[in-house]
CSV table of C-alpha atoms and ligand atoms in Angstrom, one decimal:
chain,number,residue,atom,x,y,z
S,1470,MET,CA,-11.3,-53.1,12.8
S,1471,LEU,CA,-14.3,-52.5,15.1
S,1472,ILE,CA,-14.6,-48.8,14.3
S,1473,ARG,CA,-17.9,-48.0,12.6
S,1474,ARG,CA,-18.8,-44.6,11.2
S,1475,ARG,CA,-22.5,-43.8,11.4
S,1476,LYS,CA,-23.9,-42.5,8.1
S,1477,PRO,CA,-27.3,-41.1,7.5
S,1478,ILE,CA,-29.7,-43.8,6.4
S,1479,PRO,CA,-31.4,-43.2,3.1
S,1480,SER,CA,-35.2,-42.9,3.7
S,1481,SER,CA,-35.9,-45.6,1.1
S,1482,GLU,CA,-33.9,-48.1,3.1
S,1483,ILE,CA,-35.5,-47.1,6.4
S,1484,THR,CA,-38.9,-47.8,4.9
S,1485,ASP,CA,-38.0,-51.2,3.5
S,1486,GLU,CA,-36.4,-52.3,6.7
S,1487,ARG,CA,-39.3,-51.2,8.8
S,1488,ASP,CA,-41.8,-52.8,6.4
S,1489,TYR,CA,-39.8,-55.9,6.7
S,1490,LEU,CA,-39.7,-56.0,10.5
S,1491,ASP,CA,-43.4,-55.0,10.8
S,1492,ARG,CA,-44.3,-57.8,8.4
S,1493,ARG,CA,-42.5,-60.2,10.7
S,1494,LYS,CA,-44.1,-58.9,13.8
S,1495,PHE,CA,-47.6,-58.9,12.2
S,1496,LEU,CA,-47.2,-62.4,10.9
S,1497,GLY,CA,-45.6,-63.7,14.0
S,1498,VAL,CA,-43.3,-66.7,14.0
S,1499,ALA,CA,-45.3,-68.6,11.4
S,1500,GLY,CA,-45.5,-65.4,9.4
S,1501,SER,CA,-41.9,-65.1,8.9
S,1502,LEU,CA,-41.8,-68.7,7.7
S,1503,GLY,CA,-44.5,-67.8,5.2
S,1504,LEU,CA,-42.4,-64.9,4.2
S,1505,ALA,CA,-39.5,-67.3,3.8
S,1506,ALA,CA,-41.4,-69.4,1.3
S,1507,ALA,CA,-43.0,-66.5,-0.4
S,1508,ALA,CA,-40.3,-65.7,-2.8
S,1509,SER,CA,-41.6,-67.4,-5.9
S,1510,SER,CA,-38.5,-66.5,-7.8
S,1511,ILE,CA,-35.0,-65.8,-6.8
S,1512,LEU,CA,-34.6,-63.4,-9.7
S,1513,ALA,CA,-37.6,-61.3,-8.7
S,1514,PRO,CA,-37.2,-61.2,-4.9
S,1515,SER,CA,-39.5,-58.1,-4.7
S,1516,LEU,CA,-42.4,-60.4,-5.4
S,1517,LEU,CA,-42.0,-61.7,-1.9
S,1518,ALA,CA,-43.4,-58.4,-0.4
S,1519,CYS,CA,-46.9,-59.2,-1.7
S,1520,THR,CA,-47.1,-62.9,-2.3
S,1521,PRO,CA,-48.0,-65.1,0.7
S,1522,GLY,CA,-46.7,-68.6,0.7
S,1523,GLU,CA,-46.5,-71.6,2.9
S,1524,GLY,CA,-43.4,-72.7,4.7
S,1525,SER,CA,-42.3,-76.3,4.5
S,1526,ALA,CA,-41.4,-78.2,7.7
S,1527,ASP,CA,-37.8,-78.0,6.6
S,1528,THR,CA,-37.8,-74.2,6.4
S,1529,LEU,CA,-39.6,-74.1,9.8
S,1530,ARG,CA,-37.0,-76.1,11.6
S,1531,SER,CA,-33.9,-74.6,10.1
S,1532,THR,CA,-35.2,-71.0,10.3
S,1533,SER,CA,-36.4,-71.2,13.9
S,1534,ALA,CA,-33.3,-73.0,15.0
S,1535,SER,CA,-31.1,-70.5,13.2
S,1536,GLY,CA,-31.5,-67.1,14.6
S,1537,LEU,CA,-35.1,-65.8,14.7
S,1538,GLU,CA,-34.5,-64.9,18.3
S,1539,ASP,CA,-32.0,-62.3,17.1
S,1540,THR,CA,-33.1,-59.0,15.7
S,1541,PRO,CA,-31.6,-58.6,12.3
S,1542,ASN,CA,-29.0,-55.8,11.8
S,1543,SER,CA,-30.1,-52.9,9.8
S,1544,TRP,CA,-29.8,-52.7,6.0
S,1545,GLU,CA,-27.4,-49.9,6.5
S,1546,GLN,CA,-25.2,-52.0,8.8
S,1547,ILE,CA,-25.3,-55.1,6.6
S,1548,THR,CA,-24.4,-53.2,3.4
S,1549,THR,CA,-21.8,-50.8,4.7
S,1550,TYR,CA,-19.8,-52.9,7.1
S,1551,ASN,CA,-18.3,-55.5,4.8
S,1552,ASN,CA,-15.3,-57.7,4.1
S,1553,PHE,CA,-14.8,-58.0,0.4
S,1554,TYR,CA,-11.1,-57.4,-0.2
S,1555,GLU,CA,-11.6,-57.4,-4.0
S,1556,PHE,CA,-13.1,-53.9,-3.4
S,1557,GLY,CA,-10.6,-52.8,-0.7
S,1558,THR,CA,-9.7,-53.7,2.9
S,1559,ASP,CA,-11.6,-51.0,4.8
S,1560,LYS,CA,-15.1,-52.0,6.0
S,1561,GLU,CA,-16.6,-49.1,3.9
S,1562,ASP,CA,-14.7,-49.9,0.8
S,1563,PRO,CA,-16.9,-52.6,-0.7
S,1564,SER,CA,-20.0,-50.5,-0.6
S,1565,ARG,CA,-18.2,-47.5,-2.1
S,1566,ASN,CA,-16.2,-49.3,-4.7
S,1567,SER,CA,-18.6,-52.0,-6.0
S,1568,LYS,CA,-21.4,-49.7,-7.3
S,1569,GLU,CA,-20.5,-50.3,-11.0
S,1570,PHE,CA,-19.7,-54.0,-10.6
S,1571,ARG,CA,-21.6,-55.9,-13.4
S,1572,THR,CA,-23.3,-59.1,-12.2
S,1573,ARG,CA,-25.2,-59.8,-15.5
S,1574,PRO,CA,-24.5,-61.7,-17.6
S,1575,TRP,CA,-22.9,-64.1,-15.1
S,1576,THR,CA,-21.7,-67.7,-15.6
S,1577,VAL,CA,-20.7,-70.3,-13.1
S,1578,ALA,CA,-18.3,-73.1,-14.3
S,1579,VAL,CA,-19.1,-76.5,-12.7
S,1580,GLU,CA,-16.0,-78.7,-13.0
S,1581,GLY,CA,-14.3,-81.8,-11.7
S,1582,LEU,CA,-15.8,-85.0,-10.4
S,1583,VAL,CA,-19.3,-84.4,-11.5
S,1584,LYS,CA,-21.8,-85.8,-14.0
S,1585,LYS,CA,-23.0,-82.5,-15.3
S,1586,PRO,CA,-20.0,-80.3,-15.7
S,1587,ALA,CA,-20.7,-77.2,-17.8
S,1588,VAL,CA,-20.4,-73.4,-17.9
S,1589,TYR,CA,-23.9,-72.5,-16.7
S,1590,ASN,CA,-25.7,-69.2,-17.1
S,1591,LEU,CA,-26.5,-68.2,-13.6
S,1592,GLU,CA,-30.2,-68.0,-14.4
S,1593,ASP,CA,-30.2,-71.6,-15.7
S,1594,LEU,CA,-28.2,-72.8,-12.7
S,1595,ILE,CA,-30.6,-71.4,-10.1
S,1596,LYS,CA,-33.9,-71.6,-11.9
S,1597,PRO,CA,-35.0,-74.9,-10.4
S,1598,GLU,CA,-34.3,-73.7,-6.9
S,1599,ARG,CA,-37.1,-72.4,-4.6
S,1600,ALA,CA,-36.1,-69.2,-2.8
S,1601,GLU,CA,-36.5,-69.0,0.9
S,1602,GLU,CA,-35.4,-66.7,3.7
S,1603,ARG,CA,-32.9,-67.6,6.4
S,1604,VAL,CA,-32.0,-65.3,9.3
S,1605,TYR,CA,-28.5,-66.3,10.2
S,1606,ARG,CA,-25.8,-65.0,12.5
S,1607,LEU,CA,-22.6,-64.2,10.7
S,1608,ARG,CA,-19.5,-64.4,13.0
S,1609,CYS,CA,-16.4,-62.8,11.5
S,1610,VAL,CA,-13.0,-64.2,12.6
S,1611,GLU,CA,-12.3,-60.6,13.6
S,1612,ALA,CA,-14.6,-61.0,16.6
S,1613,TRP,CA,-17.6,-59.0,15.4
S,1614,SER,CA,-21.0,-60.4,14.3
S,1615,LEU,CA,-24.1,-59.4,12.4
S,1616,VAL,CA,-27.6,-61.0,12.0
S,1617,ILE,CA,-28.6,-61.1,8.4
S,1618,PRO,CA,-31.9,-62.0,6.7
S,1619,TRP,CA,-30.6,-63.8,3.6
S,1620,LEU,CA,-32.6,-64.9,0.6
S,1621,GLY,CA,-31.5,-68.0,-1.2
S,1622,PHE,CA,-31.7,-71.7,-1.4
S,1623,PRO,CA,-29.9,-74.7,0.2
S,1624,LEU,CA,-26.7,-75.7,-1.6
S,1625,ALA,CA,-27.7,-79.4,-1.2
S,1626,GLY,CA,-30.4,-79.3,-3.8
S,1627,MET,CA,-28.1,-77.7,-6.4
S,1628,ILE,CA,-25.4,-80.2,-5.7
S,1629,LYS,CA,-27.8,-83.1,-6.1
S,1630,ARG,CA,-28.8,-81.8,-9.5
S,1631,LEU,CA,-25.2,-81.5,-10.7
S,1632,GLU,CA,-24.6,-85.2,-9.7
S,1633,PRO,CA,-21.2,-85.4,-8.1
S,1634,LEU,CA,-19.3,-88.7,-8.5
S,1635,PRO,CA,-18.8,-90.9,-5.5
S,1636,SER,CA,-15.1,-90.0,-5.6
S,1637,ALA,CA,-16.0,-86.3,-5.0
S,1638,LYS,CA,-15.2,-85.7,-1.3
S,1639,PHE,CA,-14.9,-81.9,-1.3
S,1640,VAL,CA,-16.3,-79.0,-3.2
S,1641,GLU,CA,-14.2,-75.9,-4.0
S,1642,PHE,CA,-15.5,-72.4,-4.9
S,1643,GLU,CA,-13.8,-69.5,-6.6
S,1644,THR,CA,-14.6,-65.8,-6.8
S,1645,ILE,CA,-14.5,-63.9,-10.1
S,1646,TYR,CA,-11.0,-62.5,-11.0
S,1647,ASP,CA,-11.6,-59.2,-12.8
S,1648,PRO,CA,-9.1,-56.5,-11.8
S,1649,LYS,CA,-10.6,-54.0,-14.2
S,1650,GLN,CA,-13.7,-54.1,-12.1
S,1651,MET,CA,-12.2,-54.9,-8.7
S,1652,PRO,CA,-9.7,-52.4,-7.5
S,1653,GLY,CA,-8.5,-54.6,-4.7
S,1654,GLN,CA,-7.3,-57.2,-7.2
S,1655,ARG,CA,-4.9,-54.7,-8.8
S,1656,ARG,CA,-2.8,-55.2,-5.6
S,1657,GLU,CA,-1.6,-58.5,-4.1
S,1658,ILE,CA,-3.6,-58.2,-0.9
S,1659,ILE,CA,-4.2,-61.9,-1.0
S,1660,PRO,CA,-3.6,-64.5,-3.8
S,1661,TRP,CA,-6.4,-64.0,-6.2
S,1662,PRO,CA,-8.9,-65.4,-7.0
S,1663,TYR,CA,-10.4,-65.9,-3.5
S,1664,ARG,CA,-11.0,-69.6,-2.9
S,1665,GLU,CA,-13.0,-71.6,-0.4
S,1666,GLY,CA,-13.9,-75.2,0.2
S,1667,LEU,CA,-16.2,-77.5,2.1
S,1668,ARG,CA,-16.2,-81.2,2.9
S,1669,MET,CA,-19.1,-82.8,0.9
S,1670,ASP,CA,-21.2,-83.5,4.0
S,1671,GLU,CA,-20.8,-79.8,5.1
S,1672,ALA,CA,-21.8,-78.7,1.6
S,1673,MET,CA,-24.9,-81.0,1.7
S,1674,HIS,CA,-26.0,-79.9,5.2
S,1675,PRO,CA,-29.4,-78.3,5.2
S,1676,LEU,CA,-28.1,-75.1,6.9
S,1677,THR,CA,-25.6,-74.5,4.1
S,1678,PHE,CA,-27.1,-71.8,1.9
S,1679,MET,CA,-26.5,-70.2,-1.5
S,1680,VAL,CA,-27.5,-66.6,-1.3
S,1681,THR,CA,-28.9,-64.3,-4.0
S,1682,GLY,CA,-30.7,-61.7,-1.9
S,1683,LEU,CA,-30.9,-59.8,1.4
S,1684,TYR,CA,-33.9,-58.3,3.2
S,1685,GLY,CA,-36.1,-59.7,0.4
S,1686,LYS,CA,-34.2,-57.8,-2.3
S,1687,THR,CA,-31.6,-58.6,-4.8
S,1688,LEU,CA,-28.2,-59.1,-3.2
S,1689,PRO,CA,-26.1,-55.8,-3.1
S,1690,ASN,CA,-22.8,-56.1,-4.8
S,1691,GLN,CA,-20.8,-55.5,-1.6
S,1692,ASN,CA,-22.5,-58.6,-0.1
S,1693,GLY,CA,-21.3,-60.9,-2.9
S,1694,ALA,CA,-23.7,-60.5,-5.8
S,1695,PRO,CA,-24.9,-62.3,-7.7
S,1696,LEU,CA,-24.2,-65.6,-5.9
S,1697,ARG,CA,-22.4,-66.2,-2.6
S,1698,LEU,CA,-22.1,-69.0,-0.1
S,1699,VAL,CA,-23.2,-68.8,3.6
S,1700,VAL,CA,-22.2,-71.5,6.1
S,1701,PRO,CA,-23.6,-70.1,9.4
S,1702,TRP,CA,-21.6,-72.3,11.9
S,1703,LYS,CA,-18.3,-71.2,10.4
S,1704,TYR,CA,-16.3,-68.0,10.5
S,1705,GLY,CA,-17.5,-65.5,7.9
S,1706,PHE,CA,-14.6,-65.9,5.6
S,1707,LYS,CA,-16.0,-69.3,4.5
S,1708,GLY,CA,-18.8,-67.4,2.9
S,1709,ILE,CA,-17.2,-66.8,-0.5
S,1710,LYS,CA,-18.7,-64.1,-2.6
S,1711,SER,CA,-19.4,-63.5,-6.3
S,1712,ILE,CA,-18.8,-67.2,-7.2
S,1713,VAL,CA,-17.8,-68.1,-10.8
S,1714,LYS,CA,-16.5,-71.6,-10.2
S,1715,ILE,CA,-17.7,-74.7,-8.4
S,1716,ARG,CA,-15.3,-77.7,-8.6
S,1717,PHE,CA,-15.8,-81.2,-7.1
S,1718,VAL,CA,-12.6,-82.7,-5.9
S,1719,GLU,CA,-11.2,-85.7,-4.1
S,1720,LYS,CA,-8.6,-84.0,-1.9
S,1721,GLN,CA,-9.2,-81.3,0.7
S,1722,PRO,CA,-8.7,-78.0,-1.1
S,1723,LEU,CA,-6.7,-75.0,0.2
S,1724,ASN,CA,-8.7,-71.9,1.0
S,1725,SER,CA,-7.3,-68.4,0.5
S,1726,TRP,CA,-6.8,-67.5,4.2
S,1727,GLN,CA,-5.3,-70.9,5.0
S,1728,GLN,CA,-2.9,-70.4,2.1
S,1729,ILE,CA,-1.9,-66.9,3.4
S,1730,ALA,CA,-1.6,-67.8,7.1
S,1731,PRO,CA,-1.9,-71.6,7.9
S,1732,ASP,CA,-1.2,-71.1,11.6
S,1733,GLU,CA,-4.1,-68.6,11.9
S,1734,TYR,CA,-6.8,-70.0,9.5
S,1735,GLY,CA,-7.7,-73.6,9.0
S,1736,PHE,CA,-9.8,-75.5,6.5
S,1737,TYR,CA,-12.7,-76.1,8.9
S,1738,ALA,CA,-13.0,-72.6,10.5
S,1739,ASN,CA,-15.8,-73.7,12.7
S,1740,VAL,CA,-16.8,-70.9,15.1
S,1741,ASN,CA,-15.2,-72.0,18.4
S,1742,PRO,CA,-14.9,-69.8,21.5
S,1743,GLU,CA,-12.4,-72.2,23.0
S,1744,VAL,CA,-9.8,-72.0,20.3
S,1745,ASP,CA,-8.3,-68.6,20.1
S,1746,HIS,CA,-6.9,-67.0,17.0
S,1747,PRO,CA,-3.1,-66.8,17.7
S,1748,ARG,CA,-3.4,-63.0,17.9
S,1749,TRP,CA,-6.7,-62.6,19.8
S,1750,SER,CA,-9.4,-64.4,21.8
S,1751,GLN,CA,-12.4,-65.8,20.1
S,1752,ALA,CA,-14.4,-66.1,23.3
S,1753,LYS,CA,-16.4,-63.0,22.8
S,1754,GLU,CA,-17.7,-60.9,19.9
S,1755,ARG,CA,-19.2,-57.5,19.3
S,1756,ARG,CA,-22.6,-57.5,17.5
S,1757,ILE,CA,-22.4,-54.5,15.2
S,1758,GLY,CA,-24.6,-51.8,16.7
S,1759,GLU,CA,-24.0,-53.0,20.3
S,1760,PHE,CA,-21.4,-51.9,22.8
S,1761,LYS,CA,-21.4,-54.7,25.4
S,1762,ARG,CA,-19.7,-57.8,24.0
S,1763,ARG,CA,-21.5,-61.1,23.8
S,1764,ASP,CA,-20.2,-64.6,24.4
S,1765,THR,CA,-19.4,-66.4,21.2
S,1766,LEU,CA,-21.3,-69.6,21.0
S,1767,MET,CA,-19.9,-73.0,19.9
S,1768,PHE,CA,-20.5,-73.5,16.2
S,1769,ASN,CA,-22.0,-69.9,16.3
S,1770,GLY,CA,-25.0,-71.3,18.1
S,1771,TYR,CA,-25.8,-74.0,15.6
S,1772,ALA,CA,-24.2,-76.9,17.6
S,1773,ASP,CA,-27.4,-78.9,17.8
S,1774,GLU,CA,-27.6,-79.0,14.1
S,1775,VAL,CA,-23.9,-79.5,13.1
S,1776,ALA,CA,-21.8,-80.9,16.0
S,1777,SER,CA,-22.4,-84.4,14.7
S,1778,LEU,CA,-20.5,-83.6,11.5
S,1779,TYR,CA,-17.3,-83.4,13.6
S,1780,SER,CA,-17.8,-86.2,16.1
S,1781,GLY,CA,-14.5,-87.8,16.9
S,1782,MET,CA,-12.5,-85.0,15.4
S,1783,ASP,CA,-10.1,-82.9,17.5
S,1784,LEU,CA,-11.4,-79.4,16.9
S,1785,ARG,CA,-8.2,-77.8,18.3
S,1786,ARG,CA,-6.1,-79.5,15.7
S,1787,ASN,CA,-8.8,-79.2,12.9
S,1788,PHE,CA,-9.4,-75.5,13.5
T,1261,MTE,N1,-14.5,-63.1,-2.5
T,1261,MTE,C1,-14.5,-62.8,-1.2
T,1261,MTE,N2,-15.4,-63.4,-0.4
T,1261,MTE,C2,-15.5,-63.1,0.9
T,1261,MTE,C3,-14.5,-62.1,1.5
T,1261,MTE,C4,-13.6,-61.5,0.6
T,1261,MTE,O1,-12.7,-60.7,1.0
T,1261,MTE,N3,-13.6,-61.9,-0.7
T,1261,MTE,N4,-14.5,-61.9,2.8
T,1261,MTE,C5,-15.1,-62.9,3.7
T,1261,MTE,C6,-15.3,-62.5,5.1
T,1261,MTE,S1,-13.9,-62.4,6.0
T,1261,MTE,C7,-16.5,-62.2,5.7
T,1261,MTE,S2,-16.6,-61.9,7.3
T,1261,MTE,C8,-17.8,-62.2,4.9
T,1261,MTE,C9,-18.5,-60.9,5.0
T,1261,MTE,O2,-19.7,-61.0,4.4
T,1261,MTE,P1,-20.7,-59.7,4.3
T,1261,MTE,O3,-19.8,-58.5,3.9
T,1261,MTE,O4,-21.8,-59.9,3.4
T,1261,MTE,O5,-21.2,-59.5,5.7
T,1261,MTE,O6,-17.5,-62.4,3.5
T,1261,MTE,C10,-16.5,-63.4,3.2
T,1261,MTE,N5,-16.4,-63.6,1.7
T,1262,MO,MO1,-14.5,-62.3,8.3
C-alpha cells in the first residue's frame, strides 16, 4: 500500500510546478493569498497564472491555518498516487485508466429536503462561485498523506443558494455510476455508486471545499473531475469524487466504507491519532515522498478550526 514507483516526470509538468512554487515564493505569504483569489473563473483556471487578485480575510485565515507551512507534493505524486476504486484498486490505476473519462457534459442532481431541487448543468451550478486556492493536507486512512494545492470554492455558499429546508440535517453525495467508462465498477469491489455524507454543520464549515482544480489547472480525472469534495480534517475517503448527486436528508446517511466494514469505518471519520483502525495504528503517517514517518495530528492539524463541532461527543464511539 505504501509502495510508490518513481516515474519520469514530464517536462511540461515540472515547469508548471516550479512556476507555481516560484510564484508562491516570490509573492510571499500574501502572494499566495492573492493567487488564491486570482482565479476569476473556475472553468478557466489557467487565468490564474496571469491575473492578480486580492484575497479576502476569509481566504487569509483559512488558507494560512490550513497547511501553508507544508510544501505541496509534486504534481506527479498527487496525480499518480490515487485512490479511486472506480478506476482500479492500485495507486497507479486511476491515472492509467481514467484518461478517456468524459467530464463534459456533466450534471449534478440536487434532491431531497431543499427548496431548489433540480438536475443542474455543472456550469450553472458552479458559475456563481468564486474560485480560490486552498493548500490542504490529505490524510488517507491507510496512514499516508499528501499536501495538495486545490482550486475550488467553499461548499457552504453553494448549499446556501440551494436553500435546504430546516428539516435537512445531513447532506449525502454520490459518485457517477458508469461501468462502461469505469472499469472498477464492472466488478463488485464496493457497492456502487460510491456514497458519502456530512452533517449539515460540517458541510457548512468554511474549511469544507468543493474542488474543481489542482495546481491552478483543471482537475485531472484521477483526482475526481469534474467536481469532488474535500474535508481536510477527515480521512481522505470522505472526499468523494466525480459527484453527480447531492441529497439533503433528515437521517444520518450510510457512506460506502461504513456500509462495507462498519467496525473499521465510521460516519465521522475524523482524523484521530488516538483511535486506531482495528488493523493498524493511526498514530503516524508517511507523507508521500518522505521516509521518516510523521506524527498524525488530531483532526489532521485543523483542531483549532473544527474541534468545537464535536464538543461533548465521544470520538472513540463516534469514529
Ligand atoms: N468515488 C470515489 N471517491 C473517492 C475514492 C474512491 O475510491 N471513489 N477514494 C477516496 C479515498 S480513500 C481517498 S484517500 C481520496 C484520494 O484522493 P486523491 O486521489 O485525489 O488524492 O479520494 C476519496 N474519494
Ligand atoms: Mo483514503
